[in-house]
Every structure is written in structure tokens, then in C-alpha cells.
Coordinates of C-alpha atoms in Angstrom, one line a residue:
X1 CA -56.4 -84.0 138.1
X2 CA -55.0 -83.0 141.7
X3 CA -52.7 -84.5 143.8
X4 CA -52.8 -84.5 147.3
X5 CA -50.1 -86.0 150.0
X6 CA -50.9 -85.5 153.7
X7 CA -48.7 -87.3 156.4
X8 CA -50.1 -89.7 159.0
X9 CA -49.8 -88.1 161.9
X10 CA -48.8 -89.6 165.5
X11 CA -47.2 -92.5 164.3
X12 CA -45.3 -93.8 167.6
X13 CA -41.9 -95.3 167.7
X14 CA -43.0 -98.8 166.5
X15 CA -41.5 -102.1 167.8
X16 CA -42.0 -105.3 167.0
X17 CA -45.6 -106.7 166.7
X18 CA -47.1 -103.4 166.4
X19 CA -49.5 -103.6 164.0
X20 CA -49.3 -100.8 161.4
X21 CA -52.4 -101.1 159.7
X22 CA -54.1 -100.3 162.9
X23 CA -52.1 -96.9 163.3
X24 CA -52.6 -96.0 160.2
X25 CA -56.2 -96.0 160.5
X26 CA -56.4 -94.4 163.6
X27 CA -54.3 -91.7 162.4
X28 CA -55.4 -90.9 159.0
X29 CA -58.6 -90.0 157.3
X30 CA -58.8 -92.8 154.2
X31 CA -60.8 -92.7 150.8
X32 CA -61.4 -95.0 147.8
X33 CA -58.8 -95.4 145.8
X34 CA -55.9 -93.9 148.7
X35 CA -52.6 -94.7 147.9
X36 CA -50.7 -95.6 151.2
X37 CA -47.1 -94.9 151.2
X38 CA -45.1 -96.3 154.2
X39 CA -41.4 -96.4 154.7
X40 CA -40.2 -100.3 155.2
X41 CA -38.5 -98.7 158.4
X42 CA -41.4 -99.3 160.2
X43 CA -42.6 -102.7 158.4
X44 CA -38.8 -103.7 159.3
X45 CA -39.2 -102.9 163.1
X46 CA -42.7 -104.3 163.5
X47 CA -41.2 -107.3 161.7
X48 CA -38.3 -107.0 163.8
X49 CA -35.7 -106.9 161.3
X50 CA -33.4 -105.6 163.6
X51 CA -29.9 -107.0 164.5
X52 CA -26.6 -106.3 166.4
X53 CA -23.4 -105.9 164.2
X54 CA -21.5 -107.8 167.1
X55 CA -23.4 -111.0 166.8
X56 CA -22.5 -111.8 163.1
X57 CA -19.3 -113.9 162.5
X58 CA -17.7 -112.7 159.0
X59 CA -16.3 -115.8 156.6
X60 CA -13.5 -115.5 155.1
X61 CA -15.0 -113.5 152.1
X62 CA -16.5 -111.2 154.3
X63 CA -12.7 -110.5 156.0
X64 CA -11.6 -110.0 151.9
X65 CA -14.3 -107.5 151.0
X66 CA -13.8 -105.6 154.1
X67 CA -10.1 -105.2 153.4
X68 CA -11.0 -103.5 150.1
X69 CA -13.9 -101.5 151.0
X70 CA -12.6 -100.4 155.0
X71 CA -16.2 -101.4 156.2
X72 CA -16.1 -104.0 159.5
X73 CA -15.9 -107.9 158.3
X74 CA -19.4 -108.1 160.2
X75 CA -21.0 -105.6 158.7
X76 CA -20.0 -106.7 155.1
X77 CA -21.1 -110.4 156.1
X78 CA -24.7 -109.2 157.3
X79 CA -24.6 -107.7 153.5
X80 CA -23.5 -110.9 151.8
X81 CA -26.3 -112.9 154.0
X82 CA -29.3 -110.7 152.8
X83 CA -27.8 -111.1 149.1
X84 CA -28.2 -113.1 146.3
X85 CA -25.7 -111.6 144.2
X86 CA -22.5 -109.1 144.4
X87 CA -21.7 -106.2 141.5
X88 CA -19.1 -104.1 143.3
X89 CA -17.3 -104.9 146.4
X90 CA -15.2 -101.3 146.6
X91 CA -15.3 -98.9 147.3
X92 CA -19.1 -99.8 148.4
X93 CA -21.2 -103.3 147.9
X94 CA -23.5 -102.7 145.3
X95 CA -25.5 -106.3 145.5
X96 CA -29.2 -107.9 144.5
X97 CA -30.9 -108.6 148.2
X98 CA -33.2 -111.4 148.4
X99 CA -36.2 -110.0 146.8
X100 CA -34.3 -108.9 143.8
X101 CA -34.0 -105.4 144.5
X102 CA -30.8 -103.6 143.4
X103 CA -29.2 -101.4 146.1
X104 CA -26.2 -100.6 148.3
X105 CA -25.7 -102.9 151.2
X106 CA -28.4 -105.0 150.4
X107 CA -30.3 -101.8 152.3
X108 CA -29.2 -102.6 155.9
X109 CA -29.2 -99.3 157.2
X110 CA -29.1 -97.8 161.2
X111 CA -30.7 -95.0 160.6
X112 CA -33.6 -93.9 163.0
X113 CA -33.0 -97.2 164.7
X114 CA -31.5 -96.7 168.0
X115 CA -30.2 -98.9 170.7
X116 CA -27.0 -100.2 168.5
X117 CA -29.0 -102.0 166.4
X118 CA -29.3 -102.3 162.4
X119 CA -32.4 -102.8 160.5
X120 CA -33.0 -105.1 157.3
X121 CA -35.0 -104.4 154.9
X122 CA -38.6 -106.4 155.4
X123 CA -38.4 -110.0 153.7
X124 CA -40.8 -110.3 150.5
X125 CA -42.4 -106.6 150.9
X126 CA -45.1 -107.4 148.4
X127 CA -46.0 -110.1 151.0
X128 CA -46.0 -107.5 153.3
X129 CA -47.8 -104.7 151.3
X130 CA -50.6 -106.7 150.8
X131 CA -51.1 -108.1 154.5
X132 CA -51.2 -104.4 155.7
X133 CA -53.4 -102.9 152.9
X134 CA -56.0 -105.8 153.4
X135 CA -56.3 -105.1 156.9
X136 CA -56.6 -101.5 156.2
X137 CA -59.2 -102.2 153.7
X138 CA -61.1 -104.3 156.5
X139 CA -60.8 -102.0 158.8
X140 CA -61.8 -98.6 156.8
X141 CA -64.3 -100.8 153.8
X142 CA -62.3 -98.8 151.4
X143 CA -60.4 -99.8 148.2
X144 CA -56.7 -98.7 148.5
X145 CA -53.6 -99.2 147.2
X146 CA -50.2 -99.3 149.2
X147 CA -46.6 -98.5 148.5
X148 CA -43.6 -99.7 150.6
X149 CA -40.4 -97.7 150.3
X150 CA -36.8 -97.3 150.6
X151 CA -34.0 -94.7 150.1
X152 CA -32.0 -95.3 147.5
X153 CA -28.9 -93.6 145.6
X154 CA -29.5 -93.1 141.5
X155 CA -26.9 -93.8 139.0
X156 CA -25.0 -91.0 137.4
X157 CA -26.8 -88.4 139.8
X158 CA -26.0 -87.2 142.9
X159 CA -29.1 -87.6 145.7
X160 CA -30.9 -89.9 147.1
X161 CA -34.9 -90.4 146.6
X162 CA -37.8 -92.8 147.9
X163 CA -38.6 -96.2 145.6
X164 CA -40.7 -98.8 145.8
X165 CA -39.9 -101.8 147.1
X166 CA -43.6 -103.2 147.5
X167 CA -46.8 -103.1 146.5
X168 CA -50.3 -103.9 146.8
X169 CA -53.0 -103.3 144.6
X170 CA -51.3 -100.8 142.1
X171 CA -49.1 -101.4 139.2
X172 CA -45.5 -100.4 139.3
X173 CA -45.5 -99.4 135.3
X174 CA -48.0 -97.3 133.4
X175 CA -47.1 -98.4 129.8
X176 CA -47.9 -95.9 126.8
X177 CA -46.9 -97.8 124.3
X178 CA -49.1 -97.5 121.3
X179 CA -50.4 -94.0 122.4
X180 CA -49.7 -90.6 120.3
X181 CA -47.8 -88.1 120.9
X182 CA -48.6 -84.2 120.2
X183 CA -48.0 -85.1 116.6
X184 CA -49.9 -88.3 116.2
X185 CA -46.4 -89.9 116.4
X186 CA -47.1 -93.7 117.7
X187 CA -44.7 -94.1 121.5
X188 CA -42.8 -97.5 121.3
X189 CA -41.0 -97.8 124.0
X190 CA -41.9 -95.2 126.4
X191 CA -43.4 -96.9 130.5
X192 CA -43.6 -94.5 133.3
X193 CA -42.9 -96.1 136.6
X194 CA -45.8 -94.5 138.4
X195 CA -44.7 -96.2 142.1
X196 CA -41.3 -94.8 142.0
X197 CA -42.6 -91.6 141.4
X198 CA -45.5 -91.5 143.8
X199 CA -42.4 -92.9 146.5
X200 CA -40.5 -89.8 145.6
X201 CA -42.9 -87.8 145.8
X202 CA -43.9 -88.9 149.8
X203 CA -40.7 -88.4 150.1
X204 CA -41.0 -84.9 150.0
X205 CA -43.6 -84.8 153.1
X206 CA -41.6 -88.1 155.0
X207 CA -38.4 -86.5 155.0
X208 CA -35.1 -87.9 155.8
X209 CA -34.2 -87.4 159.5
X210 CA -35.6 -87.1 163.2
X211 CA -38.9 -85.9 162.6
X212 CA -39.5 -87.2 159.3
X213 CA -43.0 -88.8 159.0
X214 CA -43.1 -92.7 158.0
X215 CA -46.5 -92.8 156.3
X216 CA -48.2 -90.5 153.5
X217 CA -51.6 -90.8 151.7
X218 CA -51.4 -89.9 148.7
X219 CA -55.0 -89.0 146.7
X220 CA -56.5 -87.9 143.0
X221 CA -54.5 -90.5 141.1
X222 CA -56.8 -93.0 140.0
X223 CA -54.4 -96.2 139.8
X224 CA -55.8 -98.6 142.0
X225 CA -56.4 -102.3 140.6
X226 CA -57.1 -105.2 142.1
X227 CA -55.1 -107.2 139.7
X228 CA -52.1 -109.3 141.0
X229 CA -49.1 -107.2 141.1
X230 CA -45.6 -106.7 142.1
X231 CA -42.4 -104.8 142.3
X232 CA -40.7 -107.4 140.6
X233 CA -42.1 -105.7 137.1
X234 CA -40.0 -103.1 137.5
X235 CA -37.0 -104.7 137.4
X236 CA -35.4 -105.2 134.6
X237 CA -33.7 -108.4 133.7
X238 CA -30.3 -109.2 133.4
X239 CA -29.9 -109.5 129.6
X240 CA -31.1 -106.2 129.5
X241 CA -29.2 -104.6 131.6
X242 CA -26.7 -103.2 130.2
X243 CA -25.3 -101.3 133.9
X244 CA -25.1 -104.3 135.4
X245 CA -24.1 -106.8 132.6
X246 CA -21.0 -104.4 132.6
X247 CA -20.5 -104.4 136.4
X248 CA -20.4 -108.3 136.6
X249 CA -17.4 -107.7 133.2
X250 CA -15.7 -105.4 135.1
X251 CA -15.9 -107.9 138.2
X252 CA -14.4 -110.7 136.5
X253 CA -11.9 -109.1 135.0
X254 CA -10.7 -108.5 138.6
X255 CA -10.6 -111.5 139.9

């Protein structure tokens, strides 16, 4: 087994409307079984996910958080709108966005944005995943799989790394329960989460900054399916989470 990564090339600024499944195409050389890896910066501007601090009014709440964390009352209020549910308010907001994924201000981020704007991240990615990897499988005939991703933090580790936040034809988990080990030793509990890893491994070619690249293909895994999926597999439920179970504790003992 080989892996290959090669960036898309070329990829303009986008804006909103663009359609990304078209660049892609035109940029990049695409095979069977491809895994497309595109940061949700661009889904979020063709989407146009973008917004202007200044024309948010904070609540009340928002005016309370921001006195504990020092972050502007409109700024934490665009946070509480793209949430469904608040862990930590200080000294950052740790929260659940709307599509259940766990991250720090709800990922709202102005990074390679421009023009005083901020960017959210895209509304149901999986939706998104799929609308993009159909048309590139129109467009090309080929089978392929795609990943959307964002930059996230990781507990108890300093660093940031790429994760997925959307998917299209390619399962988040590869489970090994029930295989052997070297020893013959039966695995119970052990599930690999293939998308996050293939996301931090784009990472590597996308970097972070100015002349990062916001598309990968990624070849030689063979994990395509055409089953239904989402990123909602990989995350894990509250009972069983024993970080956050812990956070919400902490939270009401606070209040």
C-alpha cells in the first residue's frame, strides 16, 4: 500500500457561488477511488458564510461571557448563535455548533478571510460533502470520496491538526474489533478514525497560512463506499463522554 497526497493547484480566492467542484476538476488529475480533502474555508465562502462582527447585537448573556473571557460581546454572541450547547465560557468558549461538532468558538474563525469579515463554519457539511463529490463524480465519471475539514485544537496536547467535519462516500471509523492481534489476541474495543487521519495528513501539504493549498487528493487507500455515511459516527455521545460529562459538572457547580 502507498499513499499519495498532491495539492490542487490554482485554486483562486473563491467567493460566493463559485462552484468548487468545477475547480477542482479543472485543476486536478482524479482517479477511482480519490479521496478529496477540502478545507470548509472555501465551502464557507462559496456558501457565503461570511459576516461582520459589527452587525451582531450581543444579549445579555453574550455581555456576561465576554466579561469573563475579555473577547467582544459580539463576537461571543455570533458563538452562542452557531451553538447548540456551551462547556466552558473562560478563559475560551468551548461549545457543540449546530452540526454537533465539538470545537472552540463554535469554529468561527477570520483567518484567510479578508475584508473585516468572519467566516462560519458551512451549515450540515455532510450535505455539503456530498453535493460537491456528486458533481465531481459527474463531471470526471469516477467514484470518489470527499473529506471536509477544519483546524482544531486536541485535548491534553499542544497543536493544532485538520479533522473532519464532513463526508461523502467514506466512513469516518474503520472498526477492528473482532480481528487478531500479532498474538492471535481477539481486539475489543480498538476503531481507527480513518477521516481524521487522512485530514491530518492533508494537512501536511494544505498548510496553515498565506499560501497554504485548500484542496488535496489523496490516493492508494482503498476506502471508498457508497453506503450512507456521516461524521456524526464519530462523535461520541454524551453518556460516554467522560471530558465533557465533567465539563458540564464543573459548569454547574459555577453557576
Amino acid at each position: 500500500m502507498s499513499l499519495i497526497l498532491k495539492a490542487v493547484e490554482n485554486v483562486p480566492l473563491i467567493k460566493k457561488g463559485d462552484d468548487i467542484a468545477d475547480i477542482i476538476c479543472k485543476n486536478a488529475d482524479i482517479a477511482d477511488k480519490d479521496i478529496i480533502v477540502i478545507a470548509s474555508t472555501i465551502v464557507s465562502k462559496a456558501e457565503g458564510m461570511t459576516f461582520r462582527e459589527e452587525d451582531i447585537i450581543p444579549t445579555a448573556e453574550a455581555e456576561r461571557i465576554a466579561a469573563l473571557n475579555g473577547k467582544g460581546s459580539r463576537f461571543v454572541q455570533a458563538i452562542l448563535d452557531e451553538s447548540i450547547e456551551v462547556f466552558t465560557e473562560a478563559p475560551f468558549m468551548l461549545v457543540r455548533n449546530k452540526n454537533g461538532h465539538v470545537c472552540i468558538n463554535a469554529g468561527i474563525d477570520g483567518s484567510n478571510v479578508g475584508g473585516g469579515f468572519l467566516l462560519k463554519l458551512p451549515n450540515k457539511p455532510d450535505n455539503y460533502a456530498a453535493a460537491i463529490g456528486r458533481k465531481i463524480e459527474e463531471k470526471t465519471g469516477k467514484k470518489i470520496s470527499v473529506i471536509i475539514t477544519d483546524t482544531n485544537g486536541r485535548a491534553f496536547k499542544e497543536g493544532q491538526t485538520n479533522v473532519a467535519i464532513g463526508l461523502y462516500n467514506i466512513k469516518p471509523i474503520l472498526p477492528w474489533v473482532g480481528e487478531k492481534d500479532l498474538y492471535d489476541k481477539v481486539l475489543e474495543i480498538s476503531e481507527e478514525a480513518v477521516a481524521d487521519e487522512i485530514a491530518g495528513a492533508a494537512n501536511l501539504i494544505m498548510g496553515e497560512g498565506g499560501g497554504g493549498v485548500p484542496a488535496v487528493i489523496v490516493s492508494g487507500l482503498d476506502l471508498y463506499t457508497d453506503e450512507a455515511v456521516s461524521v456524526t459516527e464519530m462523535y461520541r455521545s454524551k453518556e460516554r463522554d467522560v471530558l465533557i460529562r465533567g465539563l458540564l459538572e464543573l459548569k454547574d457547580k459555577n453557576e
